[in-house]
Tab-separated table of C-alpha atoms and ligand atoms in Angstrom:
chain	number	residue	atom	x	y	z
A	173	MET	CA	-14.657	-19.770	-41.711
A	174	ASN	CA	-13.370	-17.502	-39.032
A	175	ASP	CA	-9.990	-15.907	-38.643
A	176	ARG	CA	-7.776	-18.543	-37.036
A	177	ASN	CA	-4.842	-16.353	-36.143
A	178	PRO	CA	-6.119	-13.053	-34.796
A	179	LYS	CA	-3.614	-10.210	-34.631
A	180	THR	CA	-6.036	-7.366	-34.040
A	181	PHE	CA	-9.000	-7.152	-31.695
A	182	HIS	CA	-11.917	-4.939	-30.829
A	183	VAL	CA	-13.771	-4.983	-27.509
A	184	LYS	CA	-17.333	-3.654	-27.531
A	185	SER	CA	-18.902	-3.017	-24.111
A	186	PHE	CA	-22.690	-2.854	-23.662
A	187	GLY	CA	-23.225	-2.583	-19.924
A	188	CYS	CA	-22.628	-0.676	-16.716
A	189	GLN	CA	-19.417	1.062	-15.696
A	190	MET	CA	-17.997	-2.171	-14.342
A	191	ASN	CA	-18.649	-3.783	-17.707
A	192	VAL	CA	-16.723	-0.890	-19.315
A	193	TYR	CA	-13.900	-1.394	-16.806
A	194	ASP	CA	-13.819	-5.127	-17.626
A	195	GLY	CA	-13.666	-4.227	-21.320
A	196	ALA	CA	-10.623	-2.028	-20.721
A	197	ARG	CA	-8.923	-4.812	-18.743
A	198	MET	CA	-9.600	-7.368	-21.487
A	199	ALA	CA	-8.088	-4.969	-24.032
A	200	GLU	CA	-4.970	-4.568	-21.866
A	201	LEU	CA	-4.752	-8.347	-21.546
A	202	LEU	CA	-4.910	-8.905	-25.309
A	203	GLU	CA	-2.343	-6.149	-25.874
A	204	ALA	CA	-0.024	-7.827	-23.391
A	205	GLU	CA	-0.354	-10.942	-25.585
A	206	GLY	CA	1.011	-8.965	-28.544
A	207	MET	CA	-2.296	-8.203	-30.256
A	208	SER	CA	-3.198	-4.674	-31.251
A	209	ALA	CA	-6.457	-2.787	-30.867
A	210	ALA	CA	-8.574	-2.028	-33.944
A	211	ALA	CA	-10.830	1.020	-33.877
A	212	GLU	CA	-13.864	-0.903	-35.123
A	213	SER	CA	-15.260	-4.437	-35.202
A	214	ALA	CA	-15.104	-4.460	-39.011
A	215	GLU	CA	-11.305	-4.081	-38.890
A	216	ALA	CA	-10.669	-6.655	-36.156
A	217	ASP	CA	-9.642	-10.319	-36.396
A	218	LEU	CA	-11.104	-10.965	-32.929
A	219	VAL	CA	-14.253	-9.241	-31.695
A	220	VAL	CA	-15.125	-9.389	-28.004
A	221	LEU	CA	-18.783	-8.578	-27.316
A	222	ASN	CA	-18.815	-7.590	-23.659
A	223	THR	CA	-22.483	-8.057	-22.843
A	224	CYS	CA	-25.070	-6.962	-20.265
A	225	HIS	CA	-27.941	-9.108	-18.982
A	226	ILE	CA	-29.756	-6.563	-16.816
A	227	ARG	CA	-32.804	-6.045	-19.042
A	228	GLU	CA	-34.141	-8.129	-21.921
A	229	LYS	CA	-33.314	-5.532	-24.560
A	230	ALA	CA	-29.677	-5.331	-23.502
A	231	ALA	CA	-29.357	-9.117	-23.448
A	232	GLU	CA	-30.994	-9.673	-26.857
A	233	LYS	CA	-28.798	-7.089	-28.548
A	234	VAL	CA	-25.830	-9.428	-28.577
A	235	TYR	CA	-27.532	-11.786	-31.053
A	236	SER	CA	-28.176	-9.111	-33.646
A	237	ASP	CA	-24.613	-7.892	-33.147
A	238	ILE	CA	-23.211	-11.361	-33.784
A	239	GLY	CA	-25.165	-11.508	-37.048
A	240	ARG	CA	-23.719	-8.200	-38.154
A	241	LEU	CA	-20.116	-9.373	-37.786
A	242	LYS	CA	-20.296	-11.420	-40.980
A	243	ARG	CA	-18.080	-9.803	-43.631
A	244	GLU	CA	-19.031	-9.218	-47.275
A	245	ASP	CA	-16.954	-12.175	-48.481
A	246	GLY	CA	-18.825	-14.476	-46.088
A	247	SER	CA	-15.926	-14.765	-43.641
A	248	ARG	CA	-16.105	-13.492	-40.079
A	249	PRO	CA	-13.779	-12.572	-37.255
A	250	MET	CA	-13.140	-14.834	-34.286
A	251	ILE	CA	-16.051	-14.009	-31.943
A	252	ALA	CA	-15.928	-13.991	-28.141
A	253	VAL	CA	-19.004	-13.309	-26.028
A	254	ALA	CA	-17.956	-11.981	-22.623
A	255	GLY	CA	-19.826	-10.270	-19.779
A	256	CYS	CA	-23.053	-11.038	-17.965
A	257	VAL	CA	-24.973	-12.668	-20.854
A	258	ALA	CA	-22.055	-15.080	-21.202
A	259	GLN	CA	-22.384	-15.939	-17.517
A	260	ALA	CA	-26.166	-16.279	-17.591
A	261	GLU	CA	-26.575	-18.177	-20.860
A	262	GLY	CA	-23.255	-20.052	-21.188
A	263	ALA	CA	-23.446	-22.921	-23.682
A	264	GLU	CA	-26.864	-21.720	-24.859
A	265	ILE	CA	-25.089	-18.909	-26.768
A	266	PRO	CA	-23.220	-21.046	-29.332
A	267	ARG	CA	-26.352	-23.194	-29.656
A	268	ARG	CA	-28.286	-20.095	-30.730
A	269	ALA	CA	-25.398	-18.441	-32.562
A	270	PRO	CA	-23.046	-21.149	-33.892
A	271	SER	CA	-20.508	-18.583	-35.159
A	272	VAL	CA	-19.472	-17.809	-31.556
A	273	ASP	CA	-15.999	-19.238	-30.795
A	274	ILE	CA	-15.511	-18.193	-27.171
A	275	VAL	CA	-17.849	-17.662	-24.211
A	276	VAL	CA	-16.253	-16.145	-21.128
A	277	GLY	CA	-17.905	-14.961	-17.913
A	278	PRO	CA	-17.079	-11.806	-15.941
A	279	GLN	CA	-15.052	-13.681	-13.301
A	280	ALA	CA	-12.989	-15.708	-15.784
A	281	TYR	CA	-11.827	-13.196	-18.381
A	282	HIS	CA	-8.212	-13.268	-17.183
A	283	ARG	CA	-8.151	-16.645	-18.966
A	284	LEU	CA	-9.075	-15.089	-22.317
A	285	PRO	CA	-5.622	-15.696	-23.890
A	286	GLU	CA	-5.927	-19.465	-23.214
A	287	LEU	CA	-9.422	-19.437	-24.666
A	288	VAL	CA	-8.135	-17.693	-27.803
A	289	THR	CA	-5.456	-20.386	-28.137
A	290	ARG	CA	-8.114	-23.084	-27.910
A	291	ALA	CA	-10.299	-21.280	-30.452
A	292	LYS	CA	-7.300	-21.008	-32.795
A	293	ALA	CA	-7.098	-24.812	-32.703
A	294	GLY	CA	-10.704	-24.922	-33.871
A	295	GLU	CA	-12.191	-25.736	-30.480
A	296	ARG	CA	-15.224	-23.945	-29.078
A	297	ALA	CA	-13.951	-22.507	-25.787
A	298	LEU	CA	-16.293	-21.873	-22.857
A	299	ASP	CA	-15.363	-20.614	-19.394
A	300	THR	CA	-18.027	-19.404	-16.978
A	301	ASP	CA	-16.274	-20.506	-13.801
A	302	MET	CA	-16.140	-18.249	-10.802
A	303	PRO	CA	-12.653	-19.375	-9.773
A	304	ILE	CA	-11.310	-18.920	-6.248
A	305	GLU	CA	-8.189	-17.254	-7.608
A	306	SER	CA	-8.873	-13.604	-8.293
A	307	LYS	CA	-8.781	-12.509	-11.902
A	308	PHE	CA	-7.241	-9.257	-10.662
A	309	THR	CA	-3.951	-10.873	-9.660
A	310	ALA	CA	-3.690	-12.473	-13.109
A	311	LEU	CA	-4.323	-9.293	-15.088
A	312	PRO	CA	-1.425	-7.225	-16.459
A	313	ALA	CA	-0.542	-3.789	-15.032
A	314	ARG	CA	-2.707	-0.833	-16.030
A	315	ARG	CA	-1.728	1.011	-19.202
A	316	LYS	CA	-2.244	4.376	-20.767
A	317	GLN	CA	-5.299	6.195	-19.464
A	318	GLY	CA	-7.306	9.295	-20.149
A	319	PRO	CA	-7.917	11.866	-17.401
A	320	THR	CA	-10.687	9.788	-15.841
A	321	ALA	CA	-10.510	6.121	-14.899
A	322	PHE	CA	-12.663	3.420	-13.372
A	323	LEU	CA	-11.300	1.156	-10.660
A	324	THR	CA	-13.244	-1.886	-9.493
A	325	VAL	CA	-12.920	-2.265	-5.703
A	326	GLN	CA	-15.867	-4.553	-4.975
A	327	GLU	CA	-17.707	-7.038	-7.111
A	328	GLY	CA	-20.809	-9.136	-6.845
A	329	CYS	CA	-23.970	-8.773	-4.834
A	330	ASP	CA	-25.564	-10.592	-1.897
A	331	LYS	CA	-28.684	-8.407	-1.818
A	332	PHE	CA	-30.876	-10.452	-4.185
A	333	CYS	CA	-33.403	-7.810	-5.149
A	334	THR	CA	-36.154	-9.960	-6.635
A	335	TYR	CA	-35.963	-8.407	-10.133
A	336	CYS	CA	-32.198	-8.462	-10.579
A	337	VAL	CA	-29.774	-10.838	-12.333
A	338	VAL	CA	-26.560	-9.359	-10.941
A	339	PRO	CA	-26.195	-11.736	-7.949
A	340	TYR	CA	-26.314	-14.610	-10.451
A	341	THR	CA	-24.066	-13.126	-13.142
A	342	ARG	CA	-21.433	-11.560	-10.877
A	343	GLY	CA	-21.564	-13.899	-7.911
A	344	ALA	CA	-21.196	-13.139	-4.199
A	345	GLU	CA	-19.921	-9.842	-2.783
A	346	VAL	CA	-16.124	-9.753	-2.773
A	347	SER	CA	-13.912	-6.821	-1.792
A	348	ARG	CA	-10.480	-6.379	-3.353
A	349	SER	CA	-7.617	-5.777	-0.938
A	350	TRP	CA	-6.571	-2.351	0.269
A	351	ALA	CA	-3.060	-2.782	-1.162
A	352	ALA	CA	-4.275	-3.983	-4.576
A	353	ILE	CA	-6.615	-1.007	-4.869
A	354	LEU	CA	-4.022	1.570	-3.823
A	355	ASP	CA	-1.455	0.030	-6.182
A	356	GLU	CA	-3.874	0.179	-9.074
A	357	ALA	CA	-4.835	3.751	-8.205
A	358	LYS	CA	-1.144	4.767	-8.212
A	359	ALA	CA	-0.610	3.074	-11.578
A	360	LEU	CA	-3.652	4.884	-13.015
A	361	VAL	CA	-2.401	8.254	-11.759
A	362	ASP	CA	1.103	7.512	-13.132
A	363	HIS	CA	-0.568	6.958	-16.499
A	364	GLY	CA	-2.408	10.259	-16.448
A	365	ALA	CA	-5.645	9.681	-14.527
A	366	ARG	CA	-6.712	12.718	-12.468
A	367	GLU	CA	-10.081	11.352	-11.437
A	368	ILE	CA	-10.822	7.835	-10.251
A	369	THR	CA	-14.312	6.375	-9.918
A	370	LEU	CA	-14.358	3.459	-7.506
A	371	LEU	CA	-16.717	0.800	-8.793
A	372	GLY	CA	-18.756	-1.924	-7.193
A	373	GLN	CA	-22.242	-3.384	-7.564
A	374	ASN	CA	-22.479	-2.397	-3.904
A	375	VAL	CA	-19.405	-0.235	-3.710
A	376	ASN	CA	-20.205	1.085	-0.250
A	377	ALA	CA	-20.212	-2.498	1.086
A	378	TRP	CA	-16.450	-2.523	0.429
A	379	GLU	CA	-14.503	-3.660	3.468
A	380	GLY	CA	-10.839	-4.356	4.053
A	381	GLU	CA	-7.821	-4.009	6.279
A	382	ASP	CA	-5.362	-1.195	5.854
A	383	GLU	CA	-1.566	-1.613	6.050
A	384	LYS	CA	-1.773	-1.449	9.867
A	385	GLY	CA	-4.401	-4.194	10.049
A	386	ARG	CA	-7.244	-1.841	10.929
A	387	THR	CA	-10.681	-2.576	9.473
A	388	GLN	CA	-11.673	0.043	6.935
A	389	GLY	CA	-14.752	0.859	4.887
A	390	LEU	CA	-15.115	2.815	1.692
A	391	ASP	CA	-14.658	6.070	3.611
A	392	GLY	CA	-11.215	4.884	4.760
A	393	LEU	CA	-10.322	4.088	1.182
A	394	ALA	CA	-11.471	7.540	0.067
A	395	ARG	CA	-9.332	9.127	2.776
A	396	ALA	CA	-6.279	7.134	1.650
A	397	LEU	CA	-6.834	8.118	-1.976
A	398	ASP	CA	-7.262	11.731	-0.895
A	399	ARG	CA	-3.569	11.619	0.059
A	400	LEU	CA	-2.458	10.303	-3.348
A	401	PRO	CA	-0.440	13.052	-5.101
A	402	GLY	CA	-1.607	13.796	-8.638
A	403	LEU	CA	-5.127	12.514	-8.061
A	404	GLU	CA	-7.647	15.373	-8.032
A	405	ARG	CA	-11.061	13.779	-7.834
A	406	ILE	CA	-12.624	10.696	-6.280
A	407	ARG	CA	-16.068	9.302	-7.105
A	408	TYR	CA	-17.795	6.016	-6.344
A	409	THR	CA	-20.754	4.104	-7.695
A	410	THR	CA	-23.160	2.275	-7.145
A	411	SER	CA	-24.236	2.439	-3.539
A	412	HIS	CA	-26.967	0.578	-1.718
A	413	PRO	CA	-28.889	2.581	0.915
A	414	ASN	CA	-28.288	-0.095	3.583
A	415	ASP	CA	-24.503	0.246	3.320
A	416	MET	CA	-24.497	4.034	3.616
A	417	THR	CA	-22.486	4.186	6.858
A	418	GLU	CA	-22.111	7.200	9.154
A	419	GLY	CA	-18.405	7.219	8.297
A	420	LEU	CA	-19.083	7.465	4.578
A	421	ILE	CA	-21.667	10.187	5.093
A	422	ARG	CA	-19.184	12.144	7.212
A	423	ALA	CA	-16.481	11.669	4.581
A	424	HIS	CA	-18.628	13.679	2.174
A	425	GLY	CA	-18.129	16.701	4.393
A	426	GLU	CA	-14.455	16.097	5.122
A	427	VAL	CA	-12.595	14.455	2.245
A	428	GLU	CA	-11.576	17.234	-0.082
A	429	LYS	CA	-11.167	15.212	-3.277
A	430	LEU	CA	-14.428	13.309	-2.786
A	431	MET	CA	-16.829	14.905	-5.259
A	432	PRO	CA	-20.250	16.203	-4.129
A	433	PHE	CA	-22.232	13.560	-5.973
A	434	LEU	CA	-24.088	10.513	-4.689
A	435	HIS	CA	-25.787	7.904	-6.844
A	436	LEU	CA	-28.163	6.202	-4.433
A	437	PRO	CA	-30.890	4.160	-6.151
A	438	VAL	CA	-34.253	3.880	-4.400
A	439	GLN	CA	-36.137	2.024	-7.206
A	440	SER	CA	-39.631	2.827	-5.894
A	441	GLY	CA	-41.300	5.275	-3.521
A	442	ASN	CA	-43.739	2.735	-2.098
A	443	ASP	CA	-42.939	0.518	0.875
A	444	ARG	CA	-45.039	-2.450	-0.251
A	445	VAL	CA	-43.265	-2.457	-3.609
A	446	LEU	CA	-39.846	-2.038	-1.942
A	447	LYS	CA	-40.622	-5.042	0.227
A	448	ALA	CA	-41.694	-7.126	-2.785
A	449	MET	CA	-38.456	-6.030	-4.441
A	450	ASN	CA	-36.542	-7.249	-1.354
A	451	ARG	CA	-34.791	-3.885	-1.182
A	452	SER	CA	-34.586	-4.104	2.635
A	453	HIS	CA	-34.881	-0.331	3.039
A	454	THR	CA	-38.004	1.798	3.313
A	455	THR	CA	-38.848	5.163	1.825
A	456	ALA	CA	-38.405	6.696	5.285
A	457	SER	CA	-34.957	5.172	5.848
A	458	TYR	CA	-33.895	6.307	2.367
A	459	LEU	CA	-35.086	9.872	2.955
A	460	ALA	CA	-33.312	9.935	6.324
A	461	ILE	CA	-30.024	9.046	4.615
A	462	ILE	CA	-30.488	11.772	2.016
A	463	GLU	CA	-31.101	14.259	4.799
A	464	ARG	CA	-27.945	13.245	6.680
A	465	VAL	CA	-25.838	13.346	3.510
A	466	ARG	CA	-27.117	16.839	2.774
A	467	GLU	CA	-26.264	17.947	6.301
A	468	ALA	CA	-22.707	16.705	5.762
A	469	ARG	CA	-22.388	18.220	2.292
A	470	PRO	CA	-25.130	20.759	1.519
A	471	ASP	CA	-24.333	21.146	-2.189
A	472	ILE	CA	-24.298	17.398	-2.920
A	473	ALA	CA	-26.025	16.272	-6.132
A	474	ILE	CA	-28.254	13.232	-5.660
A	475	SER	CA	-28.810	10.717	-8.418
A	476	GLY	CA	-30.949	7.587	-8.454
A	477	ASP	CA	-32.343	4.587	-10.316
A	478	PHE	CA	-36.031	3.781	-10.660
A	479	ILE	CA	-38.047	0.860	-11.929
A	480	VAL	CA	-41.656	1.398	-13.027
A	481	GLY	CA	-44.152	-1.415	-13.453
A	482	PHE	CA	-42.724	-3.892	-10.974
A	483	PRO	CA	-45.214	-6.821	-10.783
A	484	GLY	CA	-48.283	-5.775	-8.830
A	485	GLU	CA	-47.465	-2.044	-8.849
A	486	THR	CA	-50.778	-0.164	-8.758
A	487	ASP	CA	-51.441	3.360	-10.020
A	488	ALA	CA	-51.421	4.649	-6.446
A	489	GLU	CA	-48.121	2.898	-5.700
A	490	PHE	CA	-46.597	4.442	-8.797
A	491	GLU	CA	-47.795	7.860	-7.618
A	492	ASP	CA	-45.708	7.273	-4.478
A	493	THR	CA	-42.625	7.058	-6.689
A	494	LEU	CA	-43.427	10.509	-8.087
A	495	LYS	CA	-43.804	11.699	-4.493
A	496	ILE	CA	-40.380	10.503	-3.409
A	497	VAL	CA	-38.860	12.127	-6.488
A	498	GLU	CA	-40.516	15.390	-5.431
A	499	ALA	CA	-39.212	14.943	-1.900
A	500	VAL	CA	-35.609	14.246	-2.885
A	501	ASN	CA	-35.205	16.558	-5.868
A	502	TYR	CA	-32.716	14.684	-8.043
A	503	ALA	CA	-29.882	16.232	-10.025
A	504	GLN	CA	-29.900	13.270	-12.378
A	505	ALA	CA	-31.464	9.806	-12.566
A	506	TYR	CA	-31.955	6.645	-14.582
A	507	SER	CA	-35.391	5.129	-14.901
A	508	PHE	CA	-36.430	1.860	-16.464
A	509	LYS	CA	-39.452	-0.194	-17.299
A	510	TYR	CA	-39.413	-3.410	-15.319
A	511	SER	CA	-38.043	-6.247	-17.414
A	512	ALA	CA	-38.787	-9.818	-16.314
A	513	ARG	CA	-35.502	-11.715	-16.156
A	514	PRO	CA	-35.361	-15.503	-16.333
A	515	GLY	CA	-34.486	-17.133	-13.024
A	516	THR	CA	-35.371	-14.148	-10.817
A	517	PRO	CA	-38.230	-14.413	-8.275
A	518	ALA	CA	-40.087	-11.363	-9.656
A	519	ALA	CA	-40.424	-13.001	-13.079
A	520	GLU	CA	-42.724	-15.572	-11.438
A	521	MET	CA	-44.842	-13.034	-9.536
A	522	ASP	CA	-48.503	-12.359	-10.259
A	523	GLY	CA	-49.658	-9.011	-11.593
A	524	GLN	CA	-47.181	-8.404	-14.411
A	525	VAL	CA	-47.951	-4.863	-15.569
A	526	PRO	CA	-49.032	-4.363	-19.216
A	527	ALA	CA	-46.544	-2.647	-21.534
A	528	ASP	CA	-48.726	0.394	-22.248
A	529	VAL	CA	-49.179	1.078	-18.530
A	530	MET	CA	-45.407	0.863	-18.033
A	531	ASP	CA	-44.855	3.226	-20.980
A	532	GLU	CA	-47.167	5.823	-19.526
A	533	ARG	CA	-45.638	5.587	-16.045
A	534	LEU	CA	-42.136	5.862	-17.423
A	535	GLN	CA	-43.057	8.956	-19.444
A	536	ARG	CA	-44.545	10.684	-16.422
A	537	LEU	CA	-41.586	9.801	-14.213
A	538	GLN	CA	-39.054	10.892	-16.806
A	539	ALA	CA	-40.850	14.180	-17.400
A	540	LEU	CA	-40.526	14.968	-13.695
A	541	LEU	CA	-36.902	13.817	-13.481
A	542	ASN	CA	-35.974	15.848	-16.577
A	543	GLU	CA	-37.586	18.909	-15.072
A	544	GLN	CA	-35.538	18.465	-11.895
A	545	GLN	CA	-32.341	17.905	-13.842
A	546	LEU	CA	-32.871	21.077	-15.863
A	547	ALA	CA	-33.597	23.062	-12.695
A	548	PHE	CA	-30.445	21.672	-11.076
A	549	ASN	CA	-28.389	22.622	-14.132
A	550	ARG	CA	-29.895	26.110	-14.314
A	551	ALA	CA	-29.086	26.732	-10.669
A	552	THR	CA	-25.363	26.497	-11.494
A	553	VAL	CA	-25.502	29.362	-14.022
A	554	GLY	CA	-23.392	32.272	-12.809
A	555	ARG	CA	-21.365	30.049	-10.485
A	556	ARG	CA	-17.618	29.562	-10.684
A	557	THR	CA	-16.512	26.000	-10.440
A	558	SER	CA	-13.715	23.602	-11.352
A	559	VAL	CA	-13.988	21.543	-14.509
A	560	LEU	CA	-11.833	18.534	-15.361
A	561	LEU	CA	-11.281	18.525	-19.125
A	562	GLU	CA	-11.993	15.028	-20.443
A	563	ARG	CA	-12.522	15.074	-24.190
A	564	LEU	CA	-12.565	17.124	-27.367
A	565	GLY	CA	-15.761	18.918	-28.361
A	566	LYS	CA	-17.175	19.060	-31.889
A	567	LYS	CA	-16.078	22.624	-32.582
A	568	PRO	CA	-12.382	23.544	-32.962
A	569	GLY	CA	-10.918	24.801	-29.684
A	570	GLN	CA	-13.836	23.348	-27.722
A	571	LEU	CA	-13.223	20.929	-24.888
A	572	ILE	CA	-15.721	19.045	-22.751
A	573	GLY	CA	-15.232	18.337	-19.085
A	574	LYS	CA	-17.177	17.585	-15.933
A	575	SER	CA	-18.206	19.796	-13.058
A	576	PRO	CA	-17.873	18.433	-9.508
A	577	TRP	CA	-21.603	17.517	-9.783
A	578	LEU	CA	-20.956	15.322	-12.850
A	579	GLN	CA	-22.505	17.752	-15.328
A	580	SER	CA	-20.915	17.972	-18.782
A	581	VAL	CA	-19.461	21.434	-19.380
A	582	HIS	CA	-18.562	22.670	-22.873
A	583	LEU	CA	-16.048	25.471	-23.172
A	584	GLU	CA	-13.614	27.150	-25.484
A	585	THR	CA	-10.152	27.075	-23.999
A	586	ASP	CA	-6.500	26.688	-24.821
A	587	ALA	CA	-6.038	24.419	-21.796
A	588	SER	CA	-5.337	20.724	-22.412
A	589	LEU	CA	-7.179	17.497	-21.751
A	590	GLY	CA	-6.577	16.439	-18.166
A	591	ASP	CA	-6.366	20.040	-16.917
A	592	LEU	CA	-8.537	21.150	-14.037
A	593	VAL	CA	-9.699	24.665	-14.909
A	594	GLU	CA	-11.750	27.343	-13.168
A	595	VAL	CA	-14.880	28.031	-15.177
A	596	GLU	CA	-17.823	30.351	-14.949
A	597	ILE	CA	-21.062	28.641	-15.991
A	598	VAL	CA	-22.807	30.856	-18.537
A	599	SER	CA	-25.767	28.768	-19.647
A	600	ALA	CA	-27.509	25.474	-18.960
A	601	GLY	CA	-29.503	22.966	-20.971
A	602	PRO	CA	-31.115	19.700	-19.918
A	603	ASN	CA	-27.977	17.628	-20.489
A	604	SER	CA	-25.042	20.018	-20.395
A	605	LEU	CA	-23.684	23.396	-19.391
A	606	ALA	CA	-21.693	25.994	-21.280
A	607	GLY	CA	-18.815	27.640	-19.488
A	608	ALA	CA	-16.212	30.357	-19.954
A	609	GLN	CA	-12.756	30.050	-18.511
A	610	ALA	CA	-12.613	32.294	-15.450
B	140	LIG	N1	-26.130	-2.487	-7.901
B	140	LIG	C1	-26.818	-1.381	-8.276
B	140	LIG	C2	-27.363	-1.356	-9.699
B	140	LIG	C3	-27.558	-2.573	-10.455
B	140	LIG	S1	-28.323	-2.537	-12.001
B	140	LIG	C4	-27.899	-1.101	-7.283
B	140	LIG	O1	-28.303	-1.940	-6.547
B	140	LIG	O2	-28.365	-0.004	-7.230
B	140	LIG	C5	-28.714	-0.882	-12.365
B	140	LIG	C6	-30.158	-0.569	-12.319
B	140	LIG	O3	-30.867	-1.314	-13.274
B	140	LIG	C7	-30.836	-0.883	-11.023
B	140	LIG	O4	-30.606	0.078	-10.053
B	140	LIG	C8	-32.279	-0.956	-11.439
B	140	LIG	O5	-32.894	0.298	-11.391
B	140	LIG	C9	-32.206	-1.421	-12.882
B	140	LIG	N2	-32.641	-2.800	-13.036
B	140	LIG	C10	-32.094	-3.915	-12.512
B	140	LIG	N3	-32.803	-5.010	-12.848
B	140	LIG	C11	-33.836	-4.575	-13.603
B	140	LIG	C12	-34.934	-5.227	-14.245
B	140	LIG	N4	-35.127	-6.529	-14.156
B	140	LIG	N5	-35.812	-4.448	-14.957
B	140	LIG	C13	-35.642	-3.113	-15.041
B	140	LIG	N6	-34.629	-2.468	-14.454
B	140	LIG	C14	-33.744	-3.171	-13.742
B	141	LIG	FE1	-29.187	-5.935	-8.246
B	141	LIG	FE2	-30.221	-5.241	-5.922
B	141	LIG	FE3	-27.749	-6.230	-6.034
B	141	LIG	FE4	-28.261	-3.816	-7.004
B	141	LIG	S1	-28.460	-4.442	-4.853
B	141	LIG	S2	-27.058	-5.401	-7.979
B	141	LIG	S3	-30.307	-4.028	-7.851
B	141	LIG	S4	-29.613	-7.332	-6.512
B	142	LIG	FE1	-25.226	-5.455	-16.933
B	142	LIG	FE2	-23.721	-7.181	-15.681
B	142	LIG	FE3	-23.384	-4.594	-15.299
B	142	LIG	S1	-25.863	-7.395	-16.094
B	142	LIG	S2	-25.441	-3.818	-15.530
B	142	LIG	S3	-23.054	-5.688	-17.201
B	142	LIG	S4	-23.175	-6.174	-13.780
């Protein structure tokens, strides 16, 4: 028997930054309903598993997590499955895991309180609608924040890369309004945020009208946020190469608070594979963008995403991916083995690559990317730079922050969380830097 009158909740997020943002908004929503946050699932009357469907491993994890929620006395909390698995699998989830009380998709989570009420009455509550009304207008105002905050400005994807579930789990591309975004940014800054990361599945496809009715792109939004007092840093993620406008590239050289970091996934370095992926850019067009961005902002750090073992990828085609990595020289990157996702065109393609071949390709790619990341980190040693202090380190007096290039910097300081301090970088490892306050 589950808990029928939850007073405490815990939200566990498994996915991308937007999934983390959604998790924070669901927590705010439940708090506005008078519930309080518990630090762990084991202490909560309601557990929200905020899931990710992008790769098989991520999607399967939710089922083992559900199993683990059973308490020693045989009881369990009220269980809600939210996020992209909820959207993709819907009613299949309670069929496979009967202890699930609520299933709620990423475009319907503003209705979570109603779903909890229905679950309290013993009903199994499912909502995977993509309603016309925006969940954003129904969500309560932003609450207490740390020094860094996410802000969703664009959701959904119309690109339909052949391997990807996002267009199905998040729906069509939608941009939030200029006013809604600026209002939320102000609220975040009022609650202590000094850095805002603008989020979207295709964040650079954001489009809107400013208060004077002029059409604006993401660069216009960055320029408006640049004028927001109290905000120190602006970031955005994730961008698609095809939406990398001249205006946005120029903004990297002109907008002071826009950080010198660009996450621009290429996925593969081979044009046949890119075409089969329906990426609608080529290696040449990608490299041309990188060149223009570097002209605008020479010290910019480039990050990317890669998939190895896309169906039909040959050894020679994989070698092309290593070549583009050499050509770009990444500061940081994420790389994945292709995972066939139900309902996507690539899952039906011939030439699925064996697991051991994918393993070997991934190892080689990651070795190269790690080498580049270490070299990038080492190149900052001896430099003075600003660091935004974000969290406590393990040692007493140690704080951890981020450099403009998104590197973690550890330092001993009597400054406080949320401070922007001048630091000299004294040493570098593969994943972090050590600094001394300058
Ligand atoms: N909207 C973003 C990222 C979406 S998902 C973009 O277009 O860049 C994040 C990353 O997961 C993708 O960039 C891709 O590298 C990876 N990914 C997506 N689907 C995948 C799949 N089926 N198998 C392996 N990796 C995948
Ligand atoms: Fe997925 Fe491609 Fe859309 Fe990114 S652009 S979310 S990889 S379909
Ligand atoms: Fe995962 Fe959905 Fe994000 S599938 S990567 S949580 S958009």
